[in-house]
mmCIF file of C-alpha atoms in Angstrom:
data_model
loop_
_atom_site.group_PDB
_atom_site.id
_atom_site.type_symbol
_atom_site.label_atom_id
_atom_site.label_comp_id
_atom_site.label_asym_id
_atom_site.label_seq_id
_atom_site.Cartn_x
_atom_site.Cartn_y
_atom_site.Cartn_z
ATOM 1 C CA ALA A 696 -24.450 -19.161 -93.402
ATOM 2 C CA GLN A 697 -21.380 -20.978 -92.232
ATOM 3 C CA SER A 698 -21.833 -23.602 -89.542
ATOM 4 C CA VAL A 699 -20.288 -26.736 -88.166
ATOM 5 C CA THR A 700 -22.192 -29.651 -86.682
ATOM 6 C CA GLN A 701 -20.655 -32.202 -84.388
ATOM 7 C CA PRO A 702 -23.543 -34.545 -83.685
ATOM 8 C CA ASP A 703 -21.952 -36.419 -80.804
ATOM 9 C CA ALA A 704 -21.570 -34.377 -77.632
ATOM 10 C CA ARG A 705 -19.858 -37.248 -75.791
ATOM 11 C CA VAL A 706 -18.037 -40.344 -76.974
ATOM 12 C CA THR A 707 -16.589 -43.078 -74.772
ATOM 13 C CA VAL A 708 -14.231 -45.724 -76.121
ATOM 14 C CA SER A 709 -11.873 -48.268 -74.647
ATOM 15 C CA GLU A 710 -8.164 -47.825 -74.894
ATOM 16 C CA GLY A 711 -6.817 -49.432 -78.041
ATOM 17 C CA ALA A 712 -10.096 -49.168 -79.918
ATOM 18 C CA SER A 713 -10.518 -47.198 -83.099
ATOM 19 C CA LEU A 714 -12.176 -43.812 -83.086
ATOM 20 C CA GLN A 715 -14.237 -41.661 -85.395
ATOM 21 C CA LEU A 716 -15.512 -38.238 -84.404
ATOM 22 C CA ARG A 717 -18.003 -36.802 -86.820
ATOM 23 C CA CYS A 718 -18.082 -33.326 -88.290
ATOM 24 C CA LYS A 719 -20.318 -31.837 -90.948
ATOM 25 C CA TYR A 720 -20.066 -28.316 -92.182
ATOM 26 C CA SER A 721 -22.139 -25.866 -94.099
ATOM 27 C CA TYR A 722 -20.200 -23.377 -96.131
ATOM 28 C CA SER A 723 -20.849 -21.548 -99.372
ATOM 29 C CA GLY A 724 -17.635 -22.087 -101.253
ATOM 30 C CA THR A 725 -14.511 -24.103 -100.697
ATOM 31 C CA PRO A 726 -13.729 -24.234 -97.009
ATOM 32 C CA TYR A 727 -10.616 -24.633 -95.008
ATOM 33 C CA LEU A 728 -11.173 -27.276 -92.339
ATOM 34 C CA PHE A 729 -9.545 -27.858 -88.998
ATOM 35 C CA TRP A 730 -9.630 -30.129 -86.000
ATOM 36 C CA TYR A 731 -8.545 -28.745 -82.650
ATOM 37 C CA VAL A 732 -8.164 -30.473 -79.303
ATOM 38 C CA GLN A 733 -8.677 -28.937 -75.892
ATOM 39 C CA TYR A 734 -7.252 -30.526 -72.775
ATOM 40 C CA PRO A 735 -8.644 -29.499 -69.384
ATOM 41 C CA ARG A 736 -7.925 -25.892 -68.429
ATOM 42 C CA GLN A 737 -6.005 -25.245 -71.636
ATOM 43 C CA GLY A 738 -6.543 -23.443 -74.900
ATOM 44 C CA LEU A 739 -7.199 -25.171 -78.183
ATOM 45 C CA GLN A 740 -4.353 -26.841 -80.017
ATOM 46 C CA LEU A 741 -4.349 -27.681 -83.701
ATOM 47 C CA LEU A 742 -4.504 -31.378 -84.579
ATOM 48 C CA LEU A 743 -4.691 -31.089 -88.354
ATOM 49 C CA LYS A 744 -5.929 -28.922 -91.181
ATOM 50 C CA TYR A 745 -7.133 -29.298 -94.726
ATOM 51 C CA TYR A 746 -6.705 -26.665 -97.385
ATOM 52 C CA SER A 747 -6.610 -28.593 -100.654
ATOM 53 C CA GLY A 748 -5.166 -31.672 -102.363
ATOM 54 C CA ASP A 749 -5.253 -35.136 -100.850
ATOM 55 C CA PRO A 750 -8.556 -35.368 -98.987
ATOM 56 C CA VAL A 751 -6.996 -37.476 -96.251
ATOM 57 C CA VAL A 752 -4.806 -35.381 -94.011
ATOM 58 C CA GLN A 753 -2.524 -36.594 -91.299
ATOM 59 C CA GLY A 754 -2.178 -34.813 -87.990
ATOM 60 C CA VAL A 755 -0.348 -35.128 -84.748
ATOM 61 C CA ASN A 756 -0.450 -38.162 -82.458
ATOM 62 C CA GLY A 757 -1.772 -40.530 -85.137
ATOM 63 C CA PHE A 758 -4.927 -38.587 -85.945
ATOM 64 C CA GLU A 759 -6.187 -38.214 -89.485
ATOM 65 C CA ALA A 760 -9.263 -36.759 -91.133
ATOM 66 C CA GLU A 761 -10.917 -37.163 -94.494
ATOM 67 C CA PHE A 762 -12.560 -34.369 -96.429
ATOM 68 C CA ILE A 763 -15.583 -35.658 -98.348
ATOM 69 C CA LYS A 764 -16.948 -32.764 -100.347
ATOM 70 C CA SER A 765 -20.053 -34.590 -101.567
ATOM 71 C CA ASN A 766 -21.059 -35.228 -97.992
ATOM 72 C CA SER A 767 -19.805 -31.932 -96.531
ATOM 73 C CA SER A 768 -17.977 -33.931 -93.911
ATOM 74 C CA PHE A 769 -14.589 -33.884 -92.257
ATOM 75 C CA HIS A 770 -14.551 -36.773 -89.811
ATOM 76 C CA LEU A 771 -11.611 -37.307 -87.472
ATOM 77 C CA ARG A 772 -10.182 -40.816 -87.065
ATOM 78 C CA LYS A 773 -7.599 -42.641 -85.061
ATOM 79 C CA ALA A 774 -6.756 -46.312 -85.387
ATOM 80 C CA SER A 775 -5.960 -46.962 -81.737
ATOM 81 C CA VAL A 776 -6.730 -44.496 -78.954
ATOM 82 C CA HIS A 777 -4.769 -43.957 -75.770
ATOM 83 C CA TRP A 778 -6.103 -42.792 -72.419
ATOM 84 C CA SER A 779 -4.232 -39.511 -72.919
ATOM 85 C CA ASP A 780 -6.461 -38.758 -75.914
ATOM 86 C CA SER A 781 -9.283 -37.941 -73.501
ATOM 87 C CA ALA A 782 -10.151 -34.319 -74.256
ATOM 88 C CA VAL A 783 -12.665 -32.166 -76.091
ATOM 89 C CA TYR A 784 -12.327 -32.094 -79.865
ATOM 90 C CA PHE A 785 -13.519 -29.216 -81.996
ATOM 91 C CA CYS A 786 -14.090 -29.156 -85.716
ATOM 92 C CA ALA A 787 -13.817 -25.754 -87.390
ATOM 93 C CA VAL A 788 -14.309 -24.218 -90.812
ATOM 94 C CA SER A 789 -12.890 -21.009 -92.148
ATOM 95 C CA SER A 790 -13.175 -18.990 -95.290
ATOM 96 C CA ASN A 791 -10.600 -19.107 -98.034
ATOM 97 C CA THR A 792 -11.119 -15.612 -99.362
ATOM 98 C CA GLY A 793 -10.569 -12.238 -97.852
ATOM 99 C CA TYR A 794 -9.973 -12.085 -94.163
ATOM 100 C CA GLN A 795 -10.430 -15.276 -92.296
ATOM 101 C CA ASN A 796 -13.059 -16.123 -89.764
ATOM 102 C CA PHE A 797 -13.305 -19.421 -87.980
ATOM 103 C CA TYR A 798 -16.518 -21.188 -87.016
ATOM 104 C CA PHE A 799 -16.438 -23.975 -84.487
ATOM 105 C CA GLY A 800 -18.694 -26.906 -83.770
ATOM 106 C CA LYS A 801 -19.972 -27.499 -80.259
ATOM 107 C CA GLY A 802 -17.235 -29.980 -79.556
ATOM 108 C CA THR A 803 -17.147 -33.687 -78.771
ATOM 109 C CA SER A 804 -15.951 -34.748 -75.348
ATOM 110 C CA LEU A 805 -13.916 -37.933 -75.699
ATOM 111 C CA THR A 806 -13.356 -40.252 -72.746
ATOM 112 C CA VAL A 807 -10.951 -43.139 -73.196
ATOM 113 C CA ILE A 808 -11.408 -45.916 -70.665
ATOM 114 C CA PRO A 809 -8.135 -47.612 -69.699
ATOM 115 C CA GLY B 1067 5.666 -23.177 -80.747
ATOM 116 C CA PRO B 1068 4.137 -19.721 -80.917
ATOM 117 C CA LYS B 1069 2.413 -18.603 -77.748
ATOM 118 C CA VAL B 1070 -0.569 -16.415 -77.072
ATOM 119 C CA LEU B 1071 -0.573 -15.091 -73.525
ATOM 120 C CA GLN B 1072 -3.680 -14.059 -71.658
ATOM 121 C CA ILE B 1073 -3.884 -11.994 -68.502
ATOM 122 C CA PRO B 1074 -5.524 -12.556 -66.046
ATOM 123 C CA SER B 1075 -6.115 -16.274 -65.958
ATOM 124 C CA HIS B 1076 -9.051 -15.785 -63.619
ATOM 125 C CA GLN B 1077 -10.988 -12.733 -62.498
ATOM 126 C CA ILE B 1078 -13.922 -12.441 -60.136
ATOM 127 C CA ILE B 1079 -15.946 -9.244 -60.204
ATOM 128 C CA ASP B 1080 -19.296 -7.923 -59.141
ATOM 129 C CA MET B 1081 -22.042 -7.430 -61.680
ATOM 130 C CA GLY B 1082 -21.970 -3.936 -63.130
ATOM 131 C CA GLN B 1083 -18.234 -3.508 -62.797
ATOM 132 C CA MET B 1084 -15.892 -3.115 -65.722
ATOM 133 C CA VAL B 1085 -13.387 -5.771 -66.691
ATOM 134 C CA THR B 1086 -10.538 -5.758 -69.174
ATOM 135 C CA LEU B 1087 -9.101 -8.998 -70.472
ATOM 136 C CA ASN B 1088 -5.658 -8.737 -71.966
ATOM 137 C CA CYS B 1089 -4.116 -10.744 -74.752
ATOM 138 C CA ASP B 1090 -0.540 -10.737 -75.969
ATOM 139 C CA PRO B 1091 -0.779 -12.381 -79.414
ATOM 140 C CA VAL B 1092 2.001 -14.078 -81.331
ATOM 141 C CA SER B 1093 4.430 -11.334 -82.252
ATOM 142 C CA ASN B 1094 4.072 -11.226 -86.054
ATOM 143 C CA HIS B 1095 0.398 -12.038 -86.212
ATOM 144 C CA LEU B 1096 -2.024 -9.623 -87.782
ATOM 145 C CA TYR B 1097 -5.491 -11.017 -87.086
ATOM 146 C CA PHE B 1098 -6.898 -11.272 -83.608
ATOM 147 C CA TYR B 1099 -9.980 -12.965 -82.237
ATOM 148 C CA TRP B 1100 -11.975 -13.368 -79.071
ATOM 149 C CA TYR B 1101 -14.070 -16.443 -78.361
ATOM 150 C CA LYS B 1102 -16.378 -17.181 -75.448
ATOM 151 C CA GLN B 1103 -16.655 -20.645 -73.989
ATOM 152 C CA ILE B 1104 -19.264 -21.755 -71.475
ATOM 153 C CA LEU B 1105 -19.194 -25.026 -69.539
ATOM 154 C CA GLY B 1106 -16.083 -26.246 -71.365
ATOM 155 C CA GLN B 1107 -17.986 -26.908 -74.541
ATOM 156 C CA GLN B 1108 -19.306 -24.486 -77.130
ATOM 157 C CA MET B 1109 -16.616 -22.183 -78.491
ATOM 158 C CA GLU B 1110 -18.529 -19.137 -79.652
ATOM 159 C CA PHE B 1111 -17.068 -16.449 -81.858
ATOM 160 C CA LEU B 1112 -17.271 -12.932 -80.490
ATOM 161 C CA VAL B 1113 -15.174 -10.675 -82.691
ATOM 162 C CA ASN B 1114 -12.185 -10.470 -84.956
ATOM 163 C CA PHE B 1115 -9.865 -7.535 -85.438
ATOM 164 C CA TYR B 1116 -7.404 -6.514 -88.113
ATOM 165 C CA ASN B 1117 -5.478 -3.371 -88.876
ATOM 166 C CA GLY B 1118 -7.010 -1.533 -85.974
ATOM 167 C CA LYS B 1119 -10.588 -2.340 -86.891
ATOM 168 C CA VAL B 1120 -13.301 -4.812 -86.045
ATOM 169 C CA MET B 1121 -13.831 -6.930 -89.148
ATOM 170 C CA GLU B 1122 -16.731 -9.028 -87.956
ATOM 171 C CA LYS B 1123 -18.648 -9.479 -84.746
ATOM 172 C CA SER B 1124 -21.340 -11.866 -83.625
ATOM 173 C CA LYS B 1125 -24.608 -11.138 -81.876
ATOM 174 C CA LEU B 1126 -22.888 -12.128 -78.634
ATOM 175 C CA PHE B 1127 -20.672 -9.076 -78.957
ATOM 176 C CA LYS B 1128 -23.036 -6.778 -77.117
ATOM 177 C CA ASP B 1129 -22.819 -3.013 -76.965
ATOM 178 C CA GLN B 1130 -21.121 -3.374 -73.587
ATOM 179 C CA PHE B 1131 -18.176 -5.092 -75.275
ATOM 180 C CA SER B 1132 -15.300 -3.343 -76.953
ATOM 181 C CA VAL B 1133 -11.906 -4.338 -78.324
ATOM 182 C CA GLU B 1134 -8.775 -2.451 -79.129
ATOM 183 C CA ARG B 1135 -5.050 -2.852 -79.611
ATOM 184 C CA PRO B 1136 -3.457 0.524 -79.006
ATOM 185 C CA ASP B 1137 -0.014 0.902 -80.584
ATOM 186 C CA GLY B 1138 0.689 -2.788 -80.913
ATOM 187 C CA SER B 1139 0.339 -3.490 -77.227
ATOM 188 C CA TYR B 1140 -2.144 -5.901 -75.709
ATOM 189 C CA PHE B 1141 -5.248 -6.819 -77.654
ATOM 190 C CA THR B 1142 -7.961 -6.167 -75.093
ATOM 191 C CA LEU B 1143 -11.562 -7.124 -74.552
ATOM 192 C CA LYS B 1144 -13.414 -4.730 -72.299
ATOM 193 C CA ILE B 1145 -16.831 -5.374 -70.850
ATOM 194 C CA GLN B 1146 -18.579 -2.405 -69.263
ATOM 195 C CA PRO B 1147 -20.835 -2.991 -67.427
ATOM 196 C CA THR B 1148 -20.643 -6.713 -66.812
ATOM 197 C CA ALA B 1149 -23.682 -8.957 -66.439
ATOM 198 C CA LEU B 1150 -24.124 -12.377 -64.857
ATOM 199 C CA GLU B 1151 -24.332 -14.030 -68.276
ATOM 200 C CA ASP B 1152 -20.864 -12.766 -69.093
ATOM 201 C CA SER B 1153 -19.410 -15.435 -66.805
ATOM 202 C CA ALA B 1154 -17.395 -17.703 -69.082
ATOM 203 C CA VAL B 1155 -13.894 -18.453 -70.238
ATOM 204 C CA TYR B 1156 -12.713 -16.019 -72.868
ATOM 205 C CA PHE B 1157 -10.109 -17.200 -75.337
ATOM 206 C CA CYS B 1158 -7.928 -14.954 -77.393
ATOM 207 C CA ALA B 1159 -6.515 -16.263 -80.660
ATOM 208 C CA SER B 1160 -4.329 -14.897 -83.400
ATOM 209 C CA THR B 1161 -3.175 -15.797 -86.858
ATOM 210 C CA PHE B 1162 -0.736 -14.318 -89.331
ATOM 211 C CA TRP B 1163 -2.231 -15.027 -92.689
ATOM 212 C CA GLY B 1164 -5.706 -13.790 -93.408
ATOM 213 C CA THR B 1165 -6.741 -16.682 -95.566
ATOM 214 C CA THR B 1166 -4.673 -19.725 -94.794
ATOM 215 C CA GLY B 1167 -3.439 -19.350 -91.284
ATOM 216 C CA GLN B 1168 -4.287 -21.542 -88.383
ATOM 217 C CA LEU B 1169 -5.459 -20.044 -85.130
ATOM 218 C CA TYR B 1170 -3.173 -20.023 -82.120
ATOM 219 C CA PHE B 1171 -5.054 -19.867 -78.849
ATOM 220 C CA GLY B 1172 -4.207 -18.583 -75.419
ATOM 221 C CA GLU B 1173 -5.095 -20.589 -72.336
ATOM 222 C CA GLY B 1174 -8.124 -18.510 -71.572
ATOM 223 C CA SER B 1175 -9.283 -15.959 -69.023
ATOM 224 C CA LYS B 1176 -11.970 -17.246 -66.726
ATOM 225 C CA LEU B 1177 -14.401 -14.496 -65.802
ATOM 226 C CA THR B 1178 -16.791 -14.941 -62.900
ATOM 227 C CA VAL B 1179 -19.425 -12.274 -62.467
ATOM 228 C CA LEU B 1180 -21.185 -12.338 -59.103
#
């Protein structure tokens, strides 16, 4: 069965520090992988996505993620966080055959301390 | 960018009443989804819909739930009758491509069942 695990429910970092949000997935086949961000009282917005090719993908606002197939992971990284990055981050996996369904992790709430 | 609109943004109803949540997906999208989010965290898949049919639904999609999109109008989620545990924020999402598209989300409809 498809699933996504985000082991850290909450992460707090200081502004300017580096960031890694963890994501592991379980999927039978080759997945498509996504990171979404949700700001308060808003819907989810796409940060980045991985379909194939270079396992390191760049997203908006300086975010990147690396697909490591051997580890079934797709961790999100940022070199230097800003207070405005405070939000909830969701990792998601979808199928690459037939119609597409998306499975989300439980989310990681990021707080950036100024 | 493309917008998914949801109406209403907030609805308060008494337990046992019927509620219809409306979604206006991105105009050329073909696949539609409803997700349920409780406490601003877990984004749980309810149902997806394509070509007038439910493609997949989760165990959260109880018999009291139904979806439709009559004649290309709103994509609706109806709950009849509602229960206290239906209180949540419901997000509509859509995508164009069945296998490689990203999801575009609305801003959510907050349902409070008293």
